Amino acid sequence: MPNGKTQRAANALTAAKVATVKEPGKYHDGGGTGLFLRVDPNGARFWIQRITIRGKRREIGLGSPPGVKLADARELAGENKRLARAGGDPIAAKGKDQATLTFAQAVTEYLAGKSAEFSNEKHAKQWAATLHAYAAPVIGAKLVADVDTQDVLRVLKPIWEGKTETASRLRGRIEAVLSWATVSGHRAGDNPARWKGNLAELLPKPGKVAETGNHPALALSDVPGWWRDLEGRDGMAARALQFAAMTAARSGEVRGMTWGELEIERAAGVTRATWVIPAGRMKADREHRVPLTAEALALLESLPRMAGSEIVFFAPRGGALSDMSISAVMRRMQEAEVKAGRAGWLDPRSKRPAVPHGLRSSFRDWAAETGIDRDMAEMALAHNVGSEVERAYRRSDMLERRRSMMALWGQFLRGEKAEGNVVRLGA
């Protein structure tokens, strides 16, 4: 009859398998401690120990790889087994040791353990940024064991309708942190950030909100005045917002821009600048070329550069600007208008203050009102144009025609009268 060592040798997990296994399921280690690796359908992995404590079958979370290595998980499982055999309660003992863990600390530990699973550094930073910006001020100091549904609602409700996509991602991230905390033994009970059968009964569906909650945009009549206001403001975030308006690009595309994405051709006294955004940074996951006007290029050339960094619009402490920093510029512009006794920069339909992403809607409205070719305007916004078959056969992205269009858009931003018949761009 095989002994414990023989059983472990036959069934034991290996460090290599732990690092590479992706198929959802339970992977038992053998050896009699009840240790197994659980892999969830979303790719999350957790160490679990199934153990009998004072006659009752229980499960204990032992953390997640790679933060908790296989050898560490085995050691913890062995200690729990010895304590249970002696009549002790490993869960109660663990609870006493971990009763002071706050939500903010749980976020830090979760991210440290999951860092290897993020697709890239940018993804990891986005995770941390949303949790620190929205969740930490509300529940960061609260014990993770005490976070309940009302706490999660206090985090989500203020941004659920105004920033639906961000709020939806934030909810999922809070759920993941709380799930880790539960499996790690820091809390017990249901996950208060769970959507189905929980928050779904208390918040409108993200899809329904998104249908009616478009990003507030500037009225076309307000655009030149807003632009003059923006030009008078200092700071890297203000320049990034200007560049976003000039290019009709998404905030994230602008904030992540590097100098290596800029292509400049000079021939016969003519300068043509193009910003080539790689597929990995685009929402549609395909390369996008943005023709830059002379004014957009001049803005870029006026910017300082940070030593050792390729980021164009860098934060004061290094790295890319945050989404909140650009939004804050528009928020301060609106606050200044209200303080001066004016209505400010409001969406003509919703009457809500315009936001950076709404500039793309303003551009689209301008293109429609001006008679610009629809496909060309949609290409400028990096939207899919036509059916899959049409896109497969299309060879041109209308770069030079879009260059002329963006020059006209720049004139509109500055309040200058366009020369000639703009509608010709749609011919």
Short mmCIF file of C-alpha atoms in Angstrom, two decimals:
data_model
loop_
_atom_site.label_atom_id
_atom_site.label_comp_id
_atom_site.label_asym_id
_atom_site.label_seq_id
_atom_site.Cartn_x
_atom_site.Cartn_y
_atom_site.Cartn_z
CA MET A 1 0.00 0.00 0.00
CA PRO A 2 1.52 3.37 -0.98
CA ASN A 3 2.57 5.70 1.80
CA GLY A 4 2.01 9.50 1.86
CA LYS A 5 5.27 10.26 0.09
CA THR A 6 4.46 7.83 -2.72
CA GLN A 7 0.96 9.31 -3.09
CA ARG A 8 2.36 12.84 -3.30
CA ALA A 9 4.96 11.77 -5.85
CA ALA A 10 2.17 10.36 -8.04
CA ASN A 11 -0.35 13.20 -7.71
CA ALA A 12 1.64 16.22 -6.63
CA LEU A 13 1.46 19.52 -8.42
CA THR A 14 4.66 21.01 -9.76
CA ALA A 15 5.74 24.66 -9.84
CA ALA A 16 5.72 24.52 -13.65
CA LYS A 17 2.15 23.25 -13.77
CA VAL A 18 0.98 25.86 -11.29
CA ALA A 19 2.53 28.59 -13.42
CA THR A 20 1.04 27.40 -16.71
CA VAL A 21 -2.31 25.73 -16.02
CA LYS A 22 -5.23 27.72 -17.45
CA GLU A 23 -8.07 25.21 -17.84
CA PRO A 24 -10.77 25.95 -15.19
CA GLY A 25 -11.06 23.30 -12.51
CA LYS A 26 -9.58 21.93 -9.31
CA TYR A 27 -6.04 20.55 -9.27
CA HIS A 28 -5.28 18.51 -6.14
CA ASP A 29 -1.78 18.35 -4.72
CA GLY A 30 -2.07 15.03 -2.90
CA GLY A 31 -0.15 14.29 0.26
CA GLY A 32 -3.15 14.21 2.57
CA THR A 33 -3.33 17.93 3.45
CA GLY A 34 -6.36 18.62 1.26
CA LEU A 35 -4.50 21.29 -0.71
CA PHE A 36 -5.65 22.07 -4.25
CA LEU A 37 -5.36 24.84 -6.82
CA ARG A 38 -8.66 26.26 -8.05
CA VAL A 39 -8.69 27.88 -11.47
CA ASP A 40 -11.81 29.98 -12.20
CA PRO A 41 -13.30 30.52 -15.68
CA ASN A 42 -12.04 34.14 -15.61
CA GLY A 43 -8.48 32.89 -15.15
CA ALA A 44 -8.21 33.71 -11.42
CA ARG A 45 -6.28 31.11 -9.40
CA PHE A 46 -6.50 30.39 -5.69
CA TRP A 47 -4.95 27.98 -3.20
CA ILE A 48 -7.67 26.16 -1.24
CA GLN A 49 -7.33 23.65 1.56
CA ARG A 50 -10.23 21.30 2.34
CA ILE A 51 -9.88 20.22 5.94
CA THR A 52 -11.92 18.78 8.80
CA ILE A 53 -12.05 21.09 11.84
CA ARG A 54 -13.68 19.74 14.98
CA GLY A 55 -15.77 17.29 12.97
CA LYS A 56 -16.86 19.75 10.27
CA ARG A 57 -15.62 19.85 6.70
CA ARG A 58 -14.27 23.35 5.92
CA GLU A 59 -12.36 25.16 3.19
CA ILE A 60 -9.55 27.62 3.88
CA GLY A 61 -8.12 30.09 1.38
CA LEU A 62 -4.32 30.20 1.34
CA GLY A 63 -3.76 33.02 -1.15
CA SER A 64 -3.01 33.02 -4.86
CA PRO A 65 -0.01 32.15 -7.01
CA PRO A 66 2.46 33.56 -7.86
CA GLY A 67 2.28 35.61 -4.64
CA VAL A 68 1.98 32.39 -2.64
CA LYS A 69 4.28 29.77 -4.14
CA LEU A 70 3.53 26.04 -4.18
CA ALA A 71 6.05 25.36 -1.41
CA ASP A 72 4.52 28.10 0.76
CA ALA A 73 1.00 26.77 0.19
CA ARG A 74 2.11 23.28 1.20
CA GLU A 75 3.74 24.62 4.34
CA LEU A 76 0.62 26.56 5.32
CA ALA A 77 -1.60 23.56 4.60
CA GLY A 78 0.67 21.36 6.76
CA GLU A 79 0.50 23.82 9.68
CA ASN A 80 -3.30 23.97 9.44
CA LYS A 81 -3.51 20.16 9.36
CA ARG A 82 -1.36 19.82 12.49
CA LEU A 83 -3.39 22.48 14.33
CA ALA A 84 -6.70 20.82 13.39
CA ARG A 85 -5.46 17.41 14.55
CA ALA A 86 -4.56 18.96 17.90
CA GLY A 87 -8.15 20.21 18.25
CA GLY A 88 -7.48 23.80 17.20
CA ASP A 89 -9.28 25.95 14.63
CA PRO A 90 -7.00 27.26 11.85
CA ILE A 91 -9.74 29.54 10.48
CA ALA A 92 -10.32 31.24 13.83
CA ALA A 93 -6.57 31.61 14.36
CA LYS A 94 -6.14 33.13 10.91
CA GLY A 95 -9.05 35.51 11.51
CA LYS A 96 -7.40 36.88 14.66
CA ASP A 97 -4.17 37.54 12.77
CA GLN A 98 -5.88 39.24 9.83
CA ALA A 99 -8.72 41.18 11.47
CA THR A 100 -7.06 44.53 10.78
CA LEU A 101 -6.71 44.26 6.97
CA THR A 102 -8.32 47.26 5.27
CA PHE A 103 -9.76 47.35 1.76
CA ALA A 104 -6.84 49.51 0.58
CA GLN A 105 -4.37 46.96 1.97
CA ALA A 106 -6.34 44.16 0.33
CA VAL A 107 -6.02 45.96 -3.03
CA THR A 108 -2.26 46.19 -2.59
CA GLU A 109 -1.91 42.52 -1.66
CA TYR A 110 -4.24 41.41 -4.45
CA LEU A 111 -2.33 43.36 -7.10
CA ALA A 112 1.01 42.10 -5.79
CA GLY A 113 -0.14 38.51 -6.10
CA LYS A 114 -1.80 38.95 -9.52
CA SER A 115 0.83 41.15 -11.18
CA ALA A 116 2.14 38.34 -13.38
CA GLU A 117 -1.33 37.72 -14.83
CA PHE A 118 -1.89 41.20 -16.26
CA SER A 119 -1.38 41.38 -20.02
CA ASN A 120 0.91 44.41 -19.72
CA GLU A 121 2.05 47.11 -17.32
CA LYS A 122 -0.56 49.53 -18.63
CA HIS A 123 -3.37 47.11 -17.70
CA ALA A 124 -2.00 46.72 -14.18
CA LYS A 125 -1.78 50.50 -13.75
CA GLN A 126 -5.36 50.94 -14.97
CA TRP A 127 -6.52 48.42 -12.39
CA ALA A 128 -4.73 50.22 -9.58
CA ALA A 129 -5.73 53.70 -10.80
CA THR A 130 -9.49 53.05 -10.84
CA LEU A 131 -9.48 51.38 -7.43
CA HIS A 132 -7.34 54.09 -5.85
CA ALA A 133 -9.27 56.95 -7.47
CA TYR A 134 -12.85 55.81 -6.82
CA ALA A 135 -12.92 53.05 -4.19
CA ALA A 136 -10.12 54.06 -1.82
CA PRO A 137 -11.60 57.46 -0.79
CA VAL A 138 -14.89 55.75 0.17
CA ILE A 139 -13.96 52.33 1.57
CA GLY A 140 -10.16 52.26 1.56
CA ALA A 141 -9.84 52.62 5.33
CA LYS A 142 -12.66 50.18 6.10
CA LEU A 143 -11.84 46.64 7.23
CA VAL A 144 -12.24 44.39 4.22
CA ALA A 145 -14.25 42.00 6.41
CA ASP A 146 -16.85 44.71 7.00
CA VAL A 147 -17.40 45.91 3.41
CA ASP A 148 -21.04 45.37 2.48
CA THR A 149 -23.38 46.06 -0.44
CA GLN A 150 -24.18 49.59 0.71
CA ASP A 151 -20.48 50.41 0.81
CA VAL A 152 -20.06 49.21 -2.77
CA LEU A 153 -23.09 51.27 -3.83
CA ARG A 154 -21.55 54.38 -2.25
CA VAL A 155 -18.54 53.85 -4.50
CA LEU A 156 -20.46 53.14 -7.70
CA LYS A 157 -23.56 55.33 -7.63
CA PRO A 158 -21.81 58.71 -8.14
CA ILE A 159 -20.28 57.54 -11.44
CA TRP A 160 -22.69 54.82 -12.59
CA GLU A 161 -24.54 57.00 -15.09
CA GLY A 162 -21.89 59.61 -15.91
CA LYS A 163 -18.99 57.16 -16.36
CA THR A 164 -20.81 53.91 -16.96
CA GLU A 165 -17.98 51.99 -18.59
CA THR A 166 -15.51 52.99 -15.89
CA ALA A 167 -18.03 52.19 -13.15
CA SER A 168 -18.78 48.77 -14.63
CA ARG A 169 -15.08 47.89 -14.74
CA LEU A 170 -14.62 49.24 -11.22
CA ARG A 171 -17.41 47.00 -9.94
CA GLY A 172 -15.70 43.94 -11.43
CA ARG A 173 -12.39 44.93 -9.88
CA ILE A 174 -13.91 45.44 -6.43
CA GLU A 175 -15.57 42.03 -6.79
CA ALA A 176 -12.22 40.44 -7.64
CA VAL A 177 -10.48 42.01 -4.63
CA LEU A 178 -13.25 40.94 -2.27
CA SER A 179 -13.24 37.44 -3.77
CA TRP A 180 -9.50 37.24 -3.11
CA ALA A 181 -10.07 38.50 0.44
CA THR A 182 -12.66 35.78 1.05
CA VAL A 183 -10.53 32.96 -0.31
CA SER A 184 -7.54 34.30 1.61
CA GLY A 185 -9.51 34.16 4.84
CA HIS A 186 -9.86 37.92 5.39
CA ARG A 187 -13.65 37.97 5.13
CA ALA A 188 -16.59 35.57 4.96
CA GLY A 189 -19.99 35.47 3.30
CA ASP A 190 -21.36 36.57 -0.05
CA ASN A 191 -19.51 39.02 -2.29
CA PRO A 192 -21.25 42.43 -1.99
CA ALA A 193 -19.89 43.54 -5.38
CA ARG A 194 -21.45 40.60 -7.22
CA TRP A 195 -23.71 41.72 -10.07
CA LYS A 196 -26.17 38.91 -10.75
CA GLY A 197 -28.79 38.58 -8.05
CA ASN A 198 -27.25 41.44 -6.09
CA LEU A 199 -26.25 44.81 -7.54
CA ALA A 200 -28.29 44.04 -10.67
CA GLU A 201 -31.38 44.59 -8.53
CA LEU A 202 -30.16 47.98 -7.29
CA LEU A 203 -28.47 49.63 -10.29
CA PRO A 204 -29.63 50.09 -13.90
CA LYS A 205 -28.01 47.79 -16.42
CA PRO A 206 -24.85 49.35 -17.90
CA GLY A 207 -26.12 48.78 -21.44
CA LYS A 208 -29.36 50.63 -20.75
CA VAL A 209 -27.53 53.54 -19.13
CA ALA A 210 -25.07 53.75 -22.02
CA GLU A 211 -27.92 53.93 -24.56
CA THR A 212 -29.35 57.07 -23.00
CA GLY A 213 -26.31 58.38 -21.15
CA ASN A 214 -24.01 59.54 -23.93
CA HIS A 215 -20.99 61.57 -22.91
CA PRO A 216 -21.99 65.25 -22.55
CA ALA A 217 -20.64 67.20 -25.53
CA LEU A 218 -20.04 70.87 -26.29
CA ALA A 219 -22.66 72.72 -28.28
CA LEU A 220 -21.11 73.69 -31.61
CA SER A 221 -21.81 77.36 -30.90
CA ASP A 222 -19.73 77.07 -27.70
CA VAL A 223 -16.69 75.38 -29.26
CA PRO A 224 -14.66 78.50 -30.24
CA GLY A 225 -15.22 80.14 -26.83
CA TRP A 226 -14.31 76.95 -25.02
CA TRP A 227 -11.15 76.66 -27.14
CA ARG A 228 -10.05 80.21 -26.27
CA ASP A 229 -10.60 79.44 -22.60
CA LEU A 230 -8.52 76.26 -22.89
CA GLU A 231 -5.68 78.01 -24.74
CA GLY A 232 -5.26 80.36 -21.77
CA ARG A 233 -4.71 77.52 -19.31
CA ASP A 234 -1.31 76.18 -18.29
CA GLY A 235 -0.20 72.64 -17.61
CA MET A 236 0.46 69.38 -19.43
CA ALA A 237 -3.12 68.16 -18.92
CA ALA A 238 -4.46 71.29 -20.67
CA ARG A 239 -2.13 70.66 -23.62
CA ALA A 240 -3.23 67.02 -23.78
CA LEU A 241 -6.86 68.14 -23.84
CA GLN A 242 -6.05 70.57 -26.66
CA PHE A 243 -4.37 67.82 -28.66
CA ALA A 244 -7.34 65.49 -28.06
CA ALA A 245 -9.68 68.17 -29.39
CA MET A 246 -7.47 68.81 -32.45
CA THR A 247 -7.30 65.12 -33.36
CA ALA A 248 -10.74 63.92 -32.18
CA ALA A 249 -8.85 61.10 -30.46
CA ARG A 250 -9.80 59.27 -27.29
CA SER A 251 -8.27 60.47 -24.03
CA GLY A 252 -6.48 57.16 -23.47
CA GLU A 253 -4.92 57.27 -26.92
CA VAL A 254 -3.58 60.78 -26.26
CA ARG A 255 -2.34 60.02 -22.75
CA GLY A 256 -0.45 56.95 -23.93
CA MET A 257 1.14 58.66 -26.94
CA THR A 258 4.89 58.22 -27.34
CA TRP A 259 7.34 60.20 -29.45
CA GLY A 260 8.06 57.06 -31.45
CA GLU A 261 4.48 57.10 -32.78
CA LEU A 262 5.08 60.44 -34.51
CA GLU A 263 6.05 60.34 -38.20
CA ILE A 264 7.20 63.56 -39.93
CA GLU A 265 7.92 63.89 -43.63
CA ARG A 266 9.55 67.02 -45.03
CA ALA A 267 9.82 67.41 -48.80
CA ALA A 268 9.86 70.42 -51.15
CA GLY A 269 9.18 72.79 -48.29
CA VAL A 270 6.08 70.85 -47.19
CA THR A 271 5.82 69.15 -43.79
CA ARG A 272 3.38 66.30 -43.24
CA ALA A 273 3.05 64.88 -39.75
CA THR A 274 1.16 61.70 -38.91
CA TRP A 275 0.50 60.08 -35.57
CA VAL A 276 0.48 56.29 -35.97
CA ILE A 277 -1.23 54.61 -33.02
CA PRO A 278 -0.34 50.89 -32.76
CA ALA A 279 -3.11 48.30 -32.67
CA GLY A 280 -2.36 47.39 -29.07
CA ARG A 281 -3.44 50.84 -27.90
CA MET A 282 -6.60 51.06 -29.98
CA LYS A 283 -10.09 50.07 -28.87
CA ALA A 284 -10.68 48.28 -32.21
CA ASP A 285 -7.31 46.52 -31.88
CA ARG A 286 -6.02 47.77 -35.25
CA GLU A 287 -3.48 50.43 -36.20
CA HIS A 288 -4.90 53.92 -36.66
CA ARG A 289 -3.26 56.82 -38.54
CA VAL A 290 -4.10 60.36 -37.45
CA PRO A 291 -3.14 63.23 -39.80
CA LEU A 292 -1.76 66.14 -37.79
CA THR A 293 -2.33 69.76 -38.75
CA ALA A 294 0.46 72.33 -38.61
CA GLU A 295 -1.05 73.63 -35.36
CA ALA A 296 -1.14 70.15 -33.79
CA LEU A 297 2.49 69.57 -34.72
CA ALA A 298 3.46 72.99 -33.33
CA LEU A 299 1.77 72.09 -30.04
CA LEU A 300 3.79 68.86 -29.83
CA GLU A 301 7.04 70.64 -30.66
CA SER A 302 6.39 73.19 -27.90
CA LEU A 303 6.19 70.50 -25.21
CA PRO A 304 9.07 69.76 -22.82
CA ARG A 305 10.45 66.24 -22.79
CA MET A 306 11.10 64.09 -19.77
CA ALA A 307 14.54 62.51 -19.65
CA GLY A 308 14.42 58.77 -20.02
CA SER A 309 10.74 58.71 -21.03
CA GLU A 310 9.06 58.36 -24.42
CA ILE A 311 5.68 59.53 -23.10
CA VAL A 312 4.60 62.76 -24.81
CA PHE A 313 2.07 63.99 -22.25
CA PHE A 314 3.81 62.99 -19.03
CA ALA A 315 2.66 63.41 -15.44
CA PRO A 316 4.68 65.59 -13.01
CA ARG A 317 6.10 62.50 -11.29
CA GLY A 318 6.68 60.59 -14.49
CA GLY A 319 4.59 58.17 -16.52
CA ALA A 320 1.45 59.04 -18.45
CA LEU A 321 -1.19 61.49 -17.29
CA SER A 322 -4.21 59.98 -15.60
CA ASP A 323 -7.69 60.16 -17.08
CA MET A 324 -8.76 62.20 -14.06
CA SER A 325 -6.15 64.90 -14.73
CA ILE A 326 -7.61 65.70 -18.17
CA SER A 327 -11.18 65.54 -16.88
CA ALA A 328 -10.15 67.92 -14.09
CA VAL A 329 -9.19 70.57 -16.65
CA MET A 330 -12.70 70.60 -18.11
CA ARG A 331 -14.20 70.50 -14.63
CA ARG A 332 -12.20 73.56 -13.58
CA MET A 333 -13.20 75.37 -16.78
CA GLN A 334 -16.85 74.70 -16.00
CA GLU A 335 -16.46 75.78 -12.36
CA ALA A 336 -14.86 79.05 -13.46
CA GLU A 337 -17.79 79.75 -15.79
CA VAL A 338 -20.36 79.10 -13.08
CA LYS A 339 -18.41 81.23 -10.62
CA ALA A 340 -18.53 84.07 -13.15
CA GLY A 341 -22.31 83.79 -13.32
CA ARG A 342 -22.48 81.99 -16.66
CA ALA A 343 -24.07 78.65 -17.53
CA GLY A 344 -20.77 77.25 -18.72
CA TRP A 345 -19.95 74.54 -21.23
CA LEU A 346 -23.09 72.40 -21.21
CA ASP A 347 -24.40 69.66 -23.47
CA PRO A 348 -27.33 71.21 -25.36
CA ARG A 349 -29.46 68.08 -24.90
CA SER A 350 -28.74 66.80 -21.41
CA LYS A 351 -27.68 70.18 -19.94
CA ARG A 352 -24.80 68.39 -18.20
CA PRO A 353 -21.25 69.82 -18.24
CA ALA A 354 -19.27 68.62 -21.25
CA VAL A 355 -16.53 66.03 -20.68
CA PRO A 356 -13.37 65.21 -22.69
CA HIS A 357 -14.89 62.22 -24.49
CA GLY A 358 -17.79 64.41 -25.56
CA LEU A 359 -15.39 66.37 -27.80
CA ARG A 360 -15.56 63.44 -30.22
CA SER A 361 -19.33 63.88 -30.40
CA SER A 362 -18.88 67.60 -31.02
CA PHE A 363 -16.51 66.76 -33.88
CA ARG A 364 -19.05 64.31 -35.32
CA ASP A 365 -21.84 66.90 -35.08
CA TRP A 366 -19.62 69.45 -36.83
CA ALA A 367 -18.83 67.00 -39.63
CA ALA A 368 -22.50 66.23 -40.16
CA GLU A 369 -23.52 69.92 -40.11
CA THR A 370 -20.70 70.82 -42.50
CA GLY A 371 -21.51 68.12 -45.06
CA ILE A 372 -18.38 66.05 -44.50
CA ASP A 373 -18.47 62.55 -45.95
CA ARG A 374 -19.84 60.22 -43.25
CA ASP A 375 -17.29 57.44 -43.80
CA MET A 376 -14.41 59.89 -43.59
CA ALA A 377 -15.68 61.34 -40.31
CA GLU A 378 -16.16 57.84 -38.88
CA MET A 379 -12.63 56.89 -39.93
CA ALA A 380 -11.29 59.94 -38.10
CA LEU A 381 -12.97 58.61 -34.95
CA ALA A 382 -11.46 55.13 -35.57
CA HIS A 383 -14.93 53.61 -35.88
CA ASN A 384 -15.70 50.60 -38.04
CA VAL A 385 -17.07 51.71 -41.41
CA GLY A 386 -19.17 49.41 -43.57
CA SER A 387 -19.57 45.65 -43.38
CA GLU A 388 -16.74 43.21 -42.75
CA VAL A 389 -16.59 42.48 -46.48
CA GLU A 390 -16.36 46.18 -47.34
CA ARG A 391 -13.61 46.69 -44.78
CA ALA A 392 -11.71 43.70 -46.14
CA TYR A 393 -11.65 45.20 -49.66
CA ARG A 394 -11.00 48.79 -48.65
CA ARG A 395 -7.35 49.66 -49.20
CA SER A 396 -7.37 53.37 -48.27
CA ASP A 397 -7.97 55.05 -44.94
CA MET A 398 -8.44 58.43 -46.71
CA LEU A 399 -5.45 59.83 -44.84
CA GLU A 400 -4.82 62.86 -47.08
CA ARG A 401 -8.49 63.72 -47.39
CA ARG A 402 -8.77 63.46 -43.63
CA ARG A 403 -5.76 65.77 -43.35
CA SER A 404 -7.74 68.49 -45.14
CA MET A 405 -10.80 67.75 -42.99
CA MET A 406 -8.83 68.08 -39.75
CA ALA A 407 -7.41 71.42 -40.95
CA LEU A 408 -10.98 72.68 -41.37
CA TRP A 409 -11.90 71.31 -37.94
CA GLY A 410 -8.91 73.17 -36.49
CA GLN A 411 -10.13 76.41 -38.10
CA PHE A 412 -13.54 75.81 -36.54
CA LEU A 413 -11.96 75.26 -33.11
CA ARG A 414 -10.14 78.57 -33.39
CA GLY A 415 -13.23 80.40 -34.62
CA GLU A 416 -11.70 81.11 -38.03
CA LYS A 417 -13.78 81.23 -41.19
CA ALA A 418 -13.08 78.33 -43.51
CA GLU A 419 -12.26 79.16 -47.07
CA GLY A 420 -14.02 77.47 -49.94
CA ASN A 421 -16.84 74.96 -49.91
CA VAL A 422 -16.32 72.38 -47.17
CA VAL A 423 -18.93 70.08 -48.66
CA ARG A 424 -16.47 69.21 -51.44
CA LEU A 425 -14.72 66.90 -48.95
CA GLY A 426 -17.76 64.67 -49.16
CA ALA A 427 -17.90 64.59 -52.94
#
